[in-house]
Coordinates of N, CA and C in Angstrom, one line a residue:
Chain A
K1 N -20.3 6.6 -1.4 CA -19.3 7.0 -2.3 C -18.6 5.8 -2.3
A2 N -18.6 5.0 -3.9 CA -18.3 3.9 -4.3 C -16.6 3.9 -3.7
G3 N -16.2 2.4 -3.1 CA -14.7 2.5 -3.3 C -13.9 2.6 -4.2
V4 N -12.8 2.1 -4.4 CA -11.8 1.7 -5.6 C -12.3 -0.3 -5.9
T5 N -12.6 -0.2 -7.2 CA -13.5 -1.8 -7.4 C -12.3 -2.2 -8.6
Q6 N -11.5 -3.7 -8.1 CA -10.9 -4.5 -8.8 C -11.7 -5.6 -9.4
T7 N -11.5 -5.6 -11.0 CA -12.3 -7.5 -11.3 C -10.7 -8.0 -12.1
P8 N -11.3 -9.2 -12.1 CA -11.7 -9.7 -11.1 C -11.5 -10.4 -9.7
R9 N -12.0 -10.9 -9.3 CA -11.0 -11.1 -7.8 C -10.7 -11.9 -7.6
Y10 N -9.9 -13.1 -8.4 CA -9.7 -14.4 -8.4 C -9.3 -14.6 -10.1
L11 N -8.5 -15.2 -10.4 CA -7.7 -15.4 -11.5 C -7.1 -16.5 -11.7
I12 N -7.2 -18.0 -12.5 CA -6.1 -18.9 -12.7 C -5.6 -19.3 -14.3
K13 N -4.6 -18.8 -14.3 CA -3.7 -18.5 -15.6 C -2.5 -20.1 -15.9
T14 N -2.8 -20.2 -17.0 CA -1.4 -21.0 -17.2 C 0.2 -20.5 -17.6
R15 N 1.2 -20.9 -17.1 CA 2.1 -20.5 -18.0 C 2.3 -20.2 -19.6
G16 N 3.0 -18.7 -19.4 CA 3.0 -18.3 -20.7 C 1.9 -17.9 -21.6
Q17 N 0.7 -17.5 -20.3 CA -0.2 -16.9 -21.1 C -0.5 -15.5 -20.9
Q18 N -1.5 -14.7 -20.8 CA -1.2 -13.3 -20.7 C -3.0 -13.1 -20.1
V19 N -2.3 -12.0 -19.1 CA -4.0 -11.7 -18.6 C -3.9 -10.2 -18.2
T20 N -5.4 -9.6 -18.1 CA -5.7 -8.0 -18.2 C -6.7 -8.1 -16.6
L21 N -5.8 -7.0 -16.1 CA -6.9 -7.0 -14.5 C -7.1 -5.3 -15.0
S22 N -8.4 -5.0 -14.1 CA -9.0 -3.9 -13.9 C -9.1 -3.1 -13.1
C23 N -9.3 -1.9 -12.6 CA -9.4 -1.1 -11.4 C -10.5 0.3 -12.1
S24 N -11.8 0.5 -11.1 CA -12.1 1.5 -11.3 C -12.1 2.4 -9.5
P25 N -10.9 3.8 -9.8 CA -10.8 4.4 -8.9 C -11.9 5.1 -8.5
I26 N -11.6 5.8 -7.0 CA -13.1 6.4 -6.8 C -12.9 7.9 -7.5
S27 N -14.8 7.9 -7.7 CA -14.8 9.2 -7.9 C -14.3 10.5 -8.0
G28 N -13.4 10.7 -9.2 CA -12.8 12.3 -8.6 C -11.6 12.2 -9.0
H29 N -11.1 11.1 -8.4 CA -9.4 10.6 -8.4 C -8.6 10.4 -9.6
R30 N -7.6 10.8 -10.3 CA -7.0 11.2 -10.9 C -5.7 10.0 -11.1
S31 N -5.5 9.5 -9.8 CA -4.1 8.7 -10.5 C -4.8 7.4 -9.9
V32 N -4.1 6.8 -10.2 CA -4.4 4.9 -9.9 C -2.7 4.5 -10.3
S33 N -2.3 3.7 -9.0 CA -1.1 3.1 -8.8 C -1.5 1.4 -8.4
W34 N -0.5 0.8 -9.0 CA -0.4 -0.8 -9.0 C 0.5 -1.0 -8.2
Y35 N -0.1 -2.2 -7.2 CA 1.1 -3.1 -6.5 C 1.1 -4.4 -6.4
Q36 N 2.1 -5.3 -6.3 CA 2.2 -6.5 -6.3 C 2.4 -6.7 -4.8
Q37 N 1.8 -7.7 -4.3 CA 1.9 -8.6 -2.9 C 2.3 -9.6 -3.0
T38 N 3.5 -10.5 -2.4 CA 3.5 -11.6 -2.3 C 4.1 -11.8 -0.9
P39 N 3.7 -12.7 -0.1 CA 4.6 -13.1 0.9 C 6.1 -12.6 1.0
G40 N 6.7 -13.1 0.3 CA 8.2 -13.0 0.4 C 8.9 -11.3 -0.1
Q41 N 8.2 -10.7 -0.3 CA 8.3 -9.3 -0.9 C 7.9 -8.3 -0.8
G42 N 6.8 -8.8 0.4 CA 6.1 -7.3 0.9 C 5.0 -7.0 -0.8
L43 N 4.6 -5.5 -0.3 CA 4.4 -4.8 -1.5 C 5.3 -3.9 -2.3
Q44 N 5.2 -4.1 -3.6 CA 6.0 -3.9 -4.4 C 5.6 -3.3 -5.4
F45 N 5.9 -2.0 -5.5 CA 5.1 -0.7 -6.4 C 5.3 -1.1 -8.2
L46 N 4.3 -1.0 -8.7 CA 4.6 -1.6 -10.4 C 4.9 -0.3 -11.1
F47 N 3.4 0.6 -11.2 CA 3.6 2.3 -11.8 C 1.9 2.7 -11.5
E48 N 2.6 3.9 -11.6 CA 1.1 4.7 -11.7 C 0.9 5.6 -12.5
Y49 N -0.6 6.0 -12.9 CA -0.4 6.6 -13.7 C -1.4 8.0 -13.4
F50 N -1.2 9.1 -14.0 CA -2.1 10.1 -13.5 C -2.6 10.6 -14.6
S51 N -3.8 11.0 -15.1 CA -4.3 11.6 -16.5 C -4.1 11.3 -17.3
E52 N -3.6 9.9 -17.7 CA -3.4 8.8 -18.8 C -1.9 8.9 -18.9
T53 N -1.3 9.8 -18.2 CA 0.4 9.2 -18.3 C 0.9 8.7 -17.0
Q54 N 2.1 7.6 -17.3 CA 2.4 6.8 -16.9 C 3.7 7.7 -15.8
R55 N 3.8 8.3 -14.7 CA 4.2 9.2 -14.1 C 5.3 8.2 -13.3
N56 N 5.3 7.4 -12.6 CA 6.3 6.7 -11.8 C 6.2 5.3 -12.4
K57 N 7.3 4.6 -12.2 CA 7.3 3.0 -12.9 C 8.8 2.3 -11.6
G58 N 8.3 0.9 -11.5 CA 9.0 0.1 -10.4 C 9.9 -0.6 -11.1
N59 N 10.8 -1.3 -10.6 CA 11.2 -2.2 -11.0 C 10.8 -3.4 -12.0
F60 N 10.0 -3.6 -12.6 CA 9.5 -4.8 -13.1 C 9.7 -5.0 -14.8
P61 N 10.0 -6.1 -15.2 CA 10.4 -6.2 -16.7 C 9.1 -5.5 -17.3
G62 N 9.3 -5.6 -18.8 CA 8.4 -4.9 -19.7 C 7.5 -6.2 -19.6
R63 N 7.4 -7.0 -19.3 CA 5.9 -7.7 -19.7 C 5.0 -6.9 -18.8
F64 N 5.3 -6.6 -17.6 CA 3.8 -5.9 -16.9 C 3.7 -4.7 -17.7
S65 N 2.7 -4.1 -17.7 CA 2.1 -2.9 -18.8 C 1.0 -2.2 -18.1
G66 N 0.3 -0.8 -18.2 CA -0.1 -1.0 -18.2 C -1.0 0.5 -18.9
R67 N -2.3 0.7 -18.4 CA -2.9 2.3 -19.3 C -3.9 2.5 -18.5
Q68 N -4.2 3.7 -18.5 CA -5.3 4.8 -17.9 C -6.2 5.3 -18.9
F69 N -7.3 4.7 -18.6 CA -8.4 5.9 -19.7 C -8.9 7.0 -19.2
S70 N -9.3 7.9 -20.6 CA -9.7 9.2 -20.1 C -10.9 9.7 -18.4
N71 N -11.3 8.3 -18.4 CA -12.6 8.1 -17.2 C -12.0 7.6 -15.6
S72 N -10.5 7.5 -16.0 CA -8.8 7.3 -15.0 C -8.8 6.1 -14.9
R73 N -10.0 4.9 -15.5 CA -10.2 3.9 -15.0 C -8.8 3.4 -15.7
S74 N -8.4 2.2 -14.8 CA -6.8 2.3 -15.4 C -7.2 0.1 -15.5
E75 N -6.1 -0.5 -16.7 CA -5.8 -1.8 -16.3 C -4.2 -2.5 -16.3
M76 N -3.8 -3.0 -16.0 CA -2.7 -3.6 -15.7 C -2.2 -5.0 -16.6
N77 N -1.6 -5.2 -17.6 CA -1.5 -6.2 -18.6 C -0.5 -7.0 -18.2
V78 N -0.5 -8.3 -18.2 CA 1.0 -8.9 -18.1 C 1.0 -10.2 -18.9
S79 N 2.1 -10.2 -19.8 CA 2.4 -10.7 -21.2 C 3.2 -12.3 -20.3
T80 N 3.6 -13.0 -20.7 CA 4.0 -14.3 -20.7 C 4.4 -14.7 -19.4
L81 N 3.3 -15.1 -18.9 CA 3.0 -15.5 -17.1 C 4.6 -16.6 -17.0
E82 N 4.4 -15.5 -15.5 CA 5.7 -16.7 -14.8 C 5.0 -17.4 -13.8
L83 N 5.9 -18.6 -13.3 CA 4.9 -18.7 -12.1 C 5.3 -17.7 -10.8
G84 N 6.4 -17.1 -11.2 CA 6.3 -16.4 -9.9 C 5.6 -15.1 -9.8
D85 N 4.9 -14.6 -10.4 CA 3.9 -13.9 -11.3 C 2.4 -13.9 -10.2
S86 N 2.9 -15.1 -9.9 CA 1.1 -15.3 -9.0 C 1.8 -14.4 -7.5
A87 N 0.4 -13.7 -7.2 CA 0.7 -12.6 -6.4 C -0.7 -12.4 -6.1
L88 N -0.9 -11.4 -4.8 CA -2.4 -10.3 -5.0 C -1.7 -9.1 -5.7
Y89 N -2.7 -8.5 -6.5 CA -2.3 -7.3 -7.2 C -4.0 -6.7 -6.7
L90 N -2.7 -5.5 -6.4 CA -3.9 -4.3 -5.5 C -3.6 -2.7 -6.0
C91 N -4.4 -2.4 -6.7 CA -4.7 -0.8 -7.1 C -5.2 0.1 -5.7
A92 N -4.8 1.2 -6.2 CA -4.9 2.1 -5.4 C -5.4 3.1 -6.0
S93 N -5.7 4.4 -5.5 CA -6.3 6.1 -6.1 C -6.3 7.1 -5.6
S94 N -5.7 8.1 -5.9 CA -5.7 9.1 -4.7 C -6.2 10.4 -5.9
W95 N -6.3 11.6 -5.2 CA -6.5 12.9 -6.2 C -4.8 13.0 -6.6
G96 N -3.8 12.7 -6.1 CA -2.4 13.0 -7.2 C -2.1 13.9 -7.2
D97 N -3.0 14.8 -7.0 CA -2.2 16.1 -7.1 C -2.2 17.3 -6.0
R98 N -2.7 16.3 -4.9 CA -3.0 17.4 -3.3 C -2.2 16.7 -1.9
D99 N -1.4 17.9 -1.7 CA -0.5 17.1 -0.5 C -0.8 16.5 0.2
N100 N -0.5 15.5 0.6 CA -0.8 14.1 1.4 C -1.8 13.6 0.8
S101 N -2.5 13.6 -0.4 CA -3.2 12.6 -0.6 C -3.1 11.1 -0.5
P102 N -3.6 10.4 0.6 CA -3.2 8.9 1.0 C -4.2 8.2 -0.2
L103 N -3.6 7.0 -0.3 CA -4.1 5.8 -1.2 C -5.4 5.2 -0.6
H104 N -6.0 5.1 -1.8 CA -7.3 4.3 -1.2 C -7.4 2.6 -2.3
F105 N -7.0 1.7 -1.6 CA -7.1 0.4 -1.6 C -8.2 -0.4 -2.3
G106 N -8.1 -0.9 -3.4 CA -9.1 -2.1 -3.7 C -8.8 -3.5 -2.9
N107 N -9.8 -4.3 -3.0 CA -9.5 -5.6 -2.1 C -8.5 -6.5 -3.2
G108 N -8.6 -6.1 -4.0 CA -7.4 -6.5 -5.3 C -7.8 -8.2 -5.9
T109 N -6.8 -8.1 -6.7 CA -7.0 -9.3 -7.5 C -5.9 -10.2 -7.3
R110 N -6.1 -11.5 -6.9 CA -5.4 -12.5 -6.6 C -5.4 -13.8 -7.6
L111 N -4.5 -13.6 -8.3 CA -3.8 -14.2 -9.6 C -2.7 -15.6 -9.6
T112 N -3.1 -16.7 -9.5 CA -2.5 -17.5 -9.0 C -2.1 -18.6 -11.1
V113 N -0.8 -18.6 -10.7 CA -0.2 -18.9 -12.3 C 0.4 -20.4 -12.2
T114 N -0.5 -21.4 -12.7 CA -0.1 -22.4 -12.7 C 1.1 -23.6 -14.2
Chain B
G1 N 18.3 4.6 -2.0 CA 17.1 5.3 -2.4 C 16.1 5.3 -0.9
D2 N 14.8 5.5 -1.2 CA 14.1 5.7 0.2 C 13.4 4.5 0.2
S3 N 13.8 4.0 1.9 CA 12.9 3.0 2.1 C 12.0 3.2 3.6
V4 N 11.5 2.1 3.7 CA 11.1 1.7 5.2 C 11.9 1.1 6.1
T5 N 12.1 0.8 7.1 CA 12.5 -0.5 7.7 C 11.1 -0.9 8.9
Q6 N 10.3 -2.2 9.1 CA 9.2 -1.8 10.2 C 10.1 -3.7 10.7
M7 N 9.9 -3.7 12.0 CA 10.2 -4.9 12.3 C 9.5 -5.7 12.1
E8 N 9.7 -7.1 12.3 CA 10.0 -8.5 11.7 C 8.4 -8.9 12.6
G9 N 7.8 -9.6 11.8 CA 6.9 -10.6 12.7 C 6.7 -12.1 12.4
P10 N 5.8 -12.6 13.3 CA 4.4 -12.0 13.7 C 4.4 -11.8 15.3
V11 N 4.0 -10.6 15.2 CA 3.9 -9.8 16.9 C 2.6 -10.8 17.6
T12 N 2.8 -11.3 18.9 CA 1.5 -11.7 19.3 C 1.1 -11.3 21.1
L13 N 0.3 -10.9 20.7 CA 0.1 -10.1 22.7 C -1.6 -10.8 22.9
S14 N -2.1 -10.4 23.7 CA -3.1 -10.9 24.4 C -3.7 -9.6 24.7
E15 N -5.5 -10.0 24.6 CA -6.1 -8.7 24.4 C -5.4 -7.8 26.1
E16 N -5.7 -6.3 25.6 CA -5.1 -5.3 26.5 C -4.0 -5.0 26.9
A17 N -3.3 -5.7 26.3 CA -1.6 -5.6 26.3 C -1.6 -3.6 25.5
F18 N 0.0 -3.5 25.7 CA 0.5 -2.6 25.0 C 0.8 -2.7 23.8
L19 N 0.5 -2.1 22.5 CA 1.5 -2.5 21.3 C 2.7 -1.2 21.2
T20 N 3.7 -2.0 20.4 CA 4.6 -1.2 19.7 C 5.2 -1.9 18.0
I21 N 4.8 -1.2 17.3 CA 5.2 -1.4 16.1 C 6.1 -0.5 15.6
N22 N 7.5 -1.1 15.8 CA 8.6 0.1 15.2 C 8.9 0.4 13.5
C23 N 9.1 1.3 13.6 CA 9.7 1.8 12.0 C 10.2 3.0 11.6
T24 N 11.0 2.6 10.4 CA 12.2 3.7 10.7 C 11.9 3.6 9.3
Y25 N 12.7 5.0 8.8 CA 12.8 5.9 7.1 C 14.7 5.7 6.7
T26 N 14.5 6.0 5.6 CA 14.9 6.5 4.6 C 14.8 7.6 4.2
A27 N 15.6 8.8 3.8 CA 14.7 9.5 2.8 C 15.2 10.4 2.3
T28 N 15.6 10.9 1.0 CA 15.6 12.5 0.5 C 14.9 13.2 1.1
G29 N 15.2 14.4 1.5 CA 13.9 15.4 1.8 C 13.1 15.2 2.9
Y30 N 11.9 15.6 3.0 CA 11.3 15.4 4.2 C 9.8 14.6 3.6
P31 N 9.6 13.4 4.0 CA 8.4 13.0 3.5 C 7.5 12.7 4.7
S32 N 6.3 12.4 3.8 CA 5.2 12.3 4.8 C 5.0 11.0 4.9
L33 N 4.2 10.6 6.2 CA 5.1 9.5 6.6 C 3.0 8.9 6.9
F34 N 3.4 7.4 6.7 CA 2.1 6.9 6.9 C 1.7 5.2 8.0
W35 N 0.7 5.3 8.2 CA 0.4 3.6 8.1 C -0.7 3.2 8.0
Y36 N -0.6 2.3 7.2 CA -2.0 1.5 6.8 C -2.0 0.0 7.7
V37 N -3.2 -0.5 7.3 CA -3.6 -1.9 7.9 C -4.6 -2.7 7.1
Q38 N -3.9 -3.9 6.7 CA -4.6 -4.8 5.8 C -5.8 -5.8 6.5
Y39 N -7.0 -5.9 6.4 CA -7.7 -7.1 7.2 C -7.3 -8.1 6.5
P40 N -7.6 -9.3 6.8 CA -8.1 -10.9 6.2 C -8.5 -10.5 4.8
G41 N -8.1 -10.7 3.0 CA -8.7 -10.7 2.6 C -9.2 -9.3 1.8
E42 N -9.2 -7.9 2.1 CA -9.1 -6.8 2.2 C -7.3 -5.9 1.7
G43 N -8.0 -5.1 0.9 CA -7.2 -4.4 0.4 C -6.7 -3.5 1.8
L44 N -5.5 -2.5 1.7 CA -5.0 -2.2 2.1 C -5.7 -0.6 2.8
Q45 N -5.5 -0.1 3.9 CA -6.8 0.9 4.8 C -5.8 1.8 5.3
L46 N -5.9 3.2 5.2 CA -5.0 4.2 5.8 C -5.5 4.4 7.2
L47 N -4.5 4.2 8.2 CA -4.7 4.1 9.8 C -4.8 5.6 10.4
L48 N -3.4 6.2 9.7 CA -3.3 7.5 10.1 C -2.0 8.1 9.4
K49 N -1.9 9.2 9.6 CA -0.5 9.9 8.8 C 0.0 10.8 9.4
A50 N 1.4 11.6 9.1 CA 1.7 12.5 9.8 C 2.5 12.9 8.8
T51 N 3.0 14.7 8.5 CA 3.1 15.4 7.1 C 4.5 16.6 7.6
K52 N 4.3 16.1 8.9 CA 5.9 16.8 9.2 C 6.5 16.7 10.8
A53 N 8.0 17.2 10.9 CA 8.4 16.8 11.7 C 7.5 16.8 13.2
D54 N 7.6 15.9 14.2 CA 6.9 16.3 15.6 C 5.2 16.1 15.7
D55 N 4.8 16.1 14.4 CA 3.3 15.6 14.2 C 3.0 14.6 14.8
K56 N 1.6 14.7 15.4 CA 1.1 13.0 16.1 C 0.0 12.4 14.8
G57 N -0.1 11.5 14.4 CA -1.2 11.0 14.2 C -1.8 9.9 14.6
S58 N -3.3 10.4 14.8 CA -3.9 8.8 15.7 C -5.5 9.0 14.8
N59 N -5.8 7.6 15.5 CA -6.9 7.5 14.8 C -7.5 5.8 15.4
K60 N -8.4 5.4 15.7 CA -8.5 4.5 16.1 C -8.3 4.0 17.7
G61 N -7.6 4.7 18.5 CA -6.8 4.5 19.6 C -5.3 4.4 19.2
F62 N -5.2 4.1 18.2 CA -3.4 4.5 17.4 C -2.9 5.6 17.7
E63 N -1.6 5.4 17.9 CA -1.2 7.1 17.8 C 0.6 6.2 16.8
A64 N 0.8 7.5 16.2 CA 2.6 7.7 15.7 C 2.9 9.1 15.8
T65 N 3.7 8.8 16.6 CA 4.4 10.5 16.4 C 6.0 10.2 15.2
Y66 N 6.1 11.3 14.3 CA 7.0 11.6 13.6 C 8.2 12.5 14.2
R67 N 9.4 11.5 14.3 CA 10.3 12.2 14.5 C 11.7 12.1 13.6
K68 N 12.0 13.4 13.5 CA 12.9 13.3 12.5 C 14.6 13.1 13.0
E69 N 14.7 13.6 14.2 CA 15.6 13.2 14.7 C 16.3 11.6 14.6
T70 N 15.1 10.8 14.6 CA 15.7 9.6 14.9 C 15.2 8.8 13.5
T71 N 14.9 9.3 12.8 CA 13.6 9.2 11.3 C 13.0 8.0 11.8
S72 N 11.6 7.9 12.3 CA 11.3 7.2 13.1 C 9.6 7.2 13.1
F73 N 8.9 6.3 12.9 CA 7.3 6.7 13.1 C 6.9 5.7 13.9
H74 N 6.8 5.4 15.1 CA 6.6 4.1 15.4 C 5.1 4.2 15.8
L75 N 4.3 2.6 15.8 CA 3.0 2.8 16.2 C 2.9 2.7 17.7
E76 N 1.9 2.7 18.2 CA 1.4 2.3 19.6 C -0.3 2.4 19.5
K77 N -0.2 1.5 20.7 CA -1.4 1.6 21.0 C -2.0 0.7 22.7
G78 N -2.4 1.5 23.6 CA -2.7 1.4 24.6 C -3.0 0.2 25.0
S79 N -4.3 -0.3 24.8 CA -4.7 -1.3 25.0 C -5.6 -2.1 23.7
V80 N -4.7 -3.7 23.4 CA -5.3 -3.9 22.0 C -6.7 -4.6 22.4
Q81 N -7.0 -4.9 20.9 CA -8.5 -5.7 20.9 C -8.1 -7.0 19.7
V82 N -8.9 -7.9 20.1 CA -8.8 -9.0 19.1 C -9.0 -8.5 17.7
S83 N -10.0 -7.3 17.3 CA -10.3 -7.1 16.4 C -9.1 -6.5 15.7
D84 N -8.1 -6.0 16.5 CA -6.9 -5.2 15.7 C -5.9 -6.2 15.1
S85 N -6.3 -7.4 15.0 CA -5.5 -8.2 14.2 C -5.8 -8.4 13.1
A86 N -4.5 -8.1 12.4 CA -4.3 -7.5 10.9 C -2.7 -7.7 11.2
V87 N -2.4 -7.0 9.7 CA -0.8 -6.9 8.9 C -1.0 -5.2 9.0
Y88 N -0.4 -4.7 9.3 CA 0.5 -3.5 9.2 C 1.7 -3.0 8.8
F89 N 1.2 -1.9 7.6 CA 2.5 -1.2 7.3 C 2.6 0.3 7.3
C90 N 4.1 0.6 7.0 CA 4.6 1.7 7.7 C 4.8 2.1 6.1
A91 N 4.7 3.4 6.1 CA 5.2 4.0 4.5 C 5.4 5.3 4.5
L92 N 6.1 5.6 3.1 CA 6.4 7.2 3.2 C 6.3 7.7 1.8
R93 N 5.8 9.2 1.9 CA 6.3 9.4 0.7 C 6.7 11.4 0.1
V94 N 8.0 11.2 -0.2 CA 8.6 12.3 -0.4 C 8.0 13.8 -0.7
E95 N 7.4 13.6 -2.2 CA 6.4 14.7 -3.1 C 5.2 14.3 -3.0
V96 N 4.5 15.1 -3.7 CA 2.9 14.8 -3.5 C 2.8 13.6 -5.1
W97 N 3.9 14.0 -5.9 CA 4.1 13.0 -7.3 C 4.7 12.1 -7.1
D98 N 5.0 11.3 -6.0 CA 6.2 10.8 -5.7 C 5.1 9.1 -5.5
K99 N 5.5 8.1 -5.5 CA 5.2 7.1 -5.3 C 5.3 6.7 -4.0
I100 N 4.4 5.9 -3.5 CA 4.5 5.7 -1.7 C 5.0 4.2 -1.6
I101 N 6.2 4.4 -0.7 CA 6.6 3.0 -0.5 C 6.2 2.9 0.8
F102 N 6.6 1.2 0.9 CA 6.1 0.4 2.2 C 7.1 -0.2 2.6
G103 N 6.7 -0.7 3.6 CA 8.0 -1.6 4.5 C 7.3 -2.8 4.5
K104 N 7.7 -4.0 4.1 CA 7.5 -5.3 4.8 C 5.8 -5.6 5.4
G105 N 5.7 -5.1 6.1 CA 4.7 -5.6 6.9 C 4.7 -5.7 8.2
T106 N 3.5 -5.8 9.2 CA 4.5 -6.8 10.7 C 2.7 -7.4 11.2
R107 N 2.7 -8.4 11.1 CA 1.5 -9.4 11.5 C 1.3 -9.3 12.8
L108 N -0.4 -8.9 13.2 CA -0.2 -8.6 14.5 C -1.4 -9.5 14.7
H109 N -1.2 -10.3 16.2 CA -2.2 -11.5 16.3 C -2.5 -11.1 17.9
I110 N -3.6 -10.9 18.1 CA -4.7 -10.2 19.4 C -5.1 -11.8 20.0
L111 N -4.5 -12.2 21.3 CA -5.1 -13.8 21.9 C -6.4 -13.2 22.5
P112 N -7.6 -13.7 23.1 CA -8.3 -13.3 23.8 C -8.7 -13.9 25.4

């Protein structure tokens, strides 16, 4: 069974640009969550999609957005990039509707903003 | 709000030493508790979980017991190996549809 796939693995962008990250969940999983990981803040929750609807949202500005498609694949978009957006962005999938279903993580997309 | 607090790292131990990484939580309701591990260059992997008070999760020689009275879920291993060097995250989720909340992580270094 294939794991969670995130693309691209690395990205370098300039301040003010926008970026789109992609996540393909484990087959059958309907929930996709996004996290931002930085050395200082640890893992910060961005949002979660379940069956194409945003179900949970973290405390990030509106520049951070996402969506989920009918095949459960998800994209995350960051507009007007700032230096502080440099981080590892992790996507995780789960069943989403079963008790104690853990998250399965991808290897992340490393975003560097210069 | 719900939160997880775990001990600051890095923790450095010699091979075959006993490991404890402390984790305490604050939550409304009765959360499920998790330990995840992150090896260099990879995403997080579930290490173990416990869903109710007094449950013990275990995997790969690691153990953690859900202690409701002390709101704790400390990770232990009797004899660590160099290959256990990684970052360990304690986490909780209150309801099936809730987000999972993570602690800040504890980096573990095992010396041969």
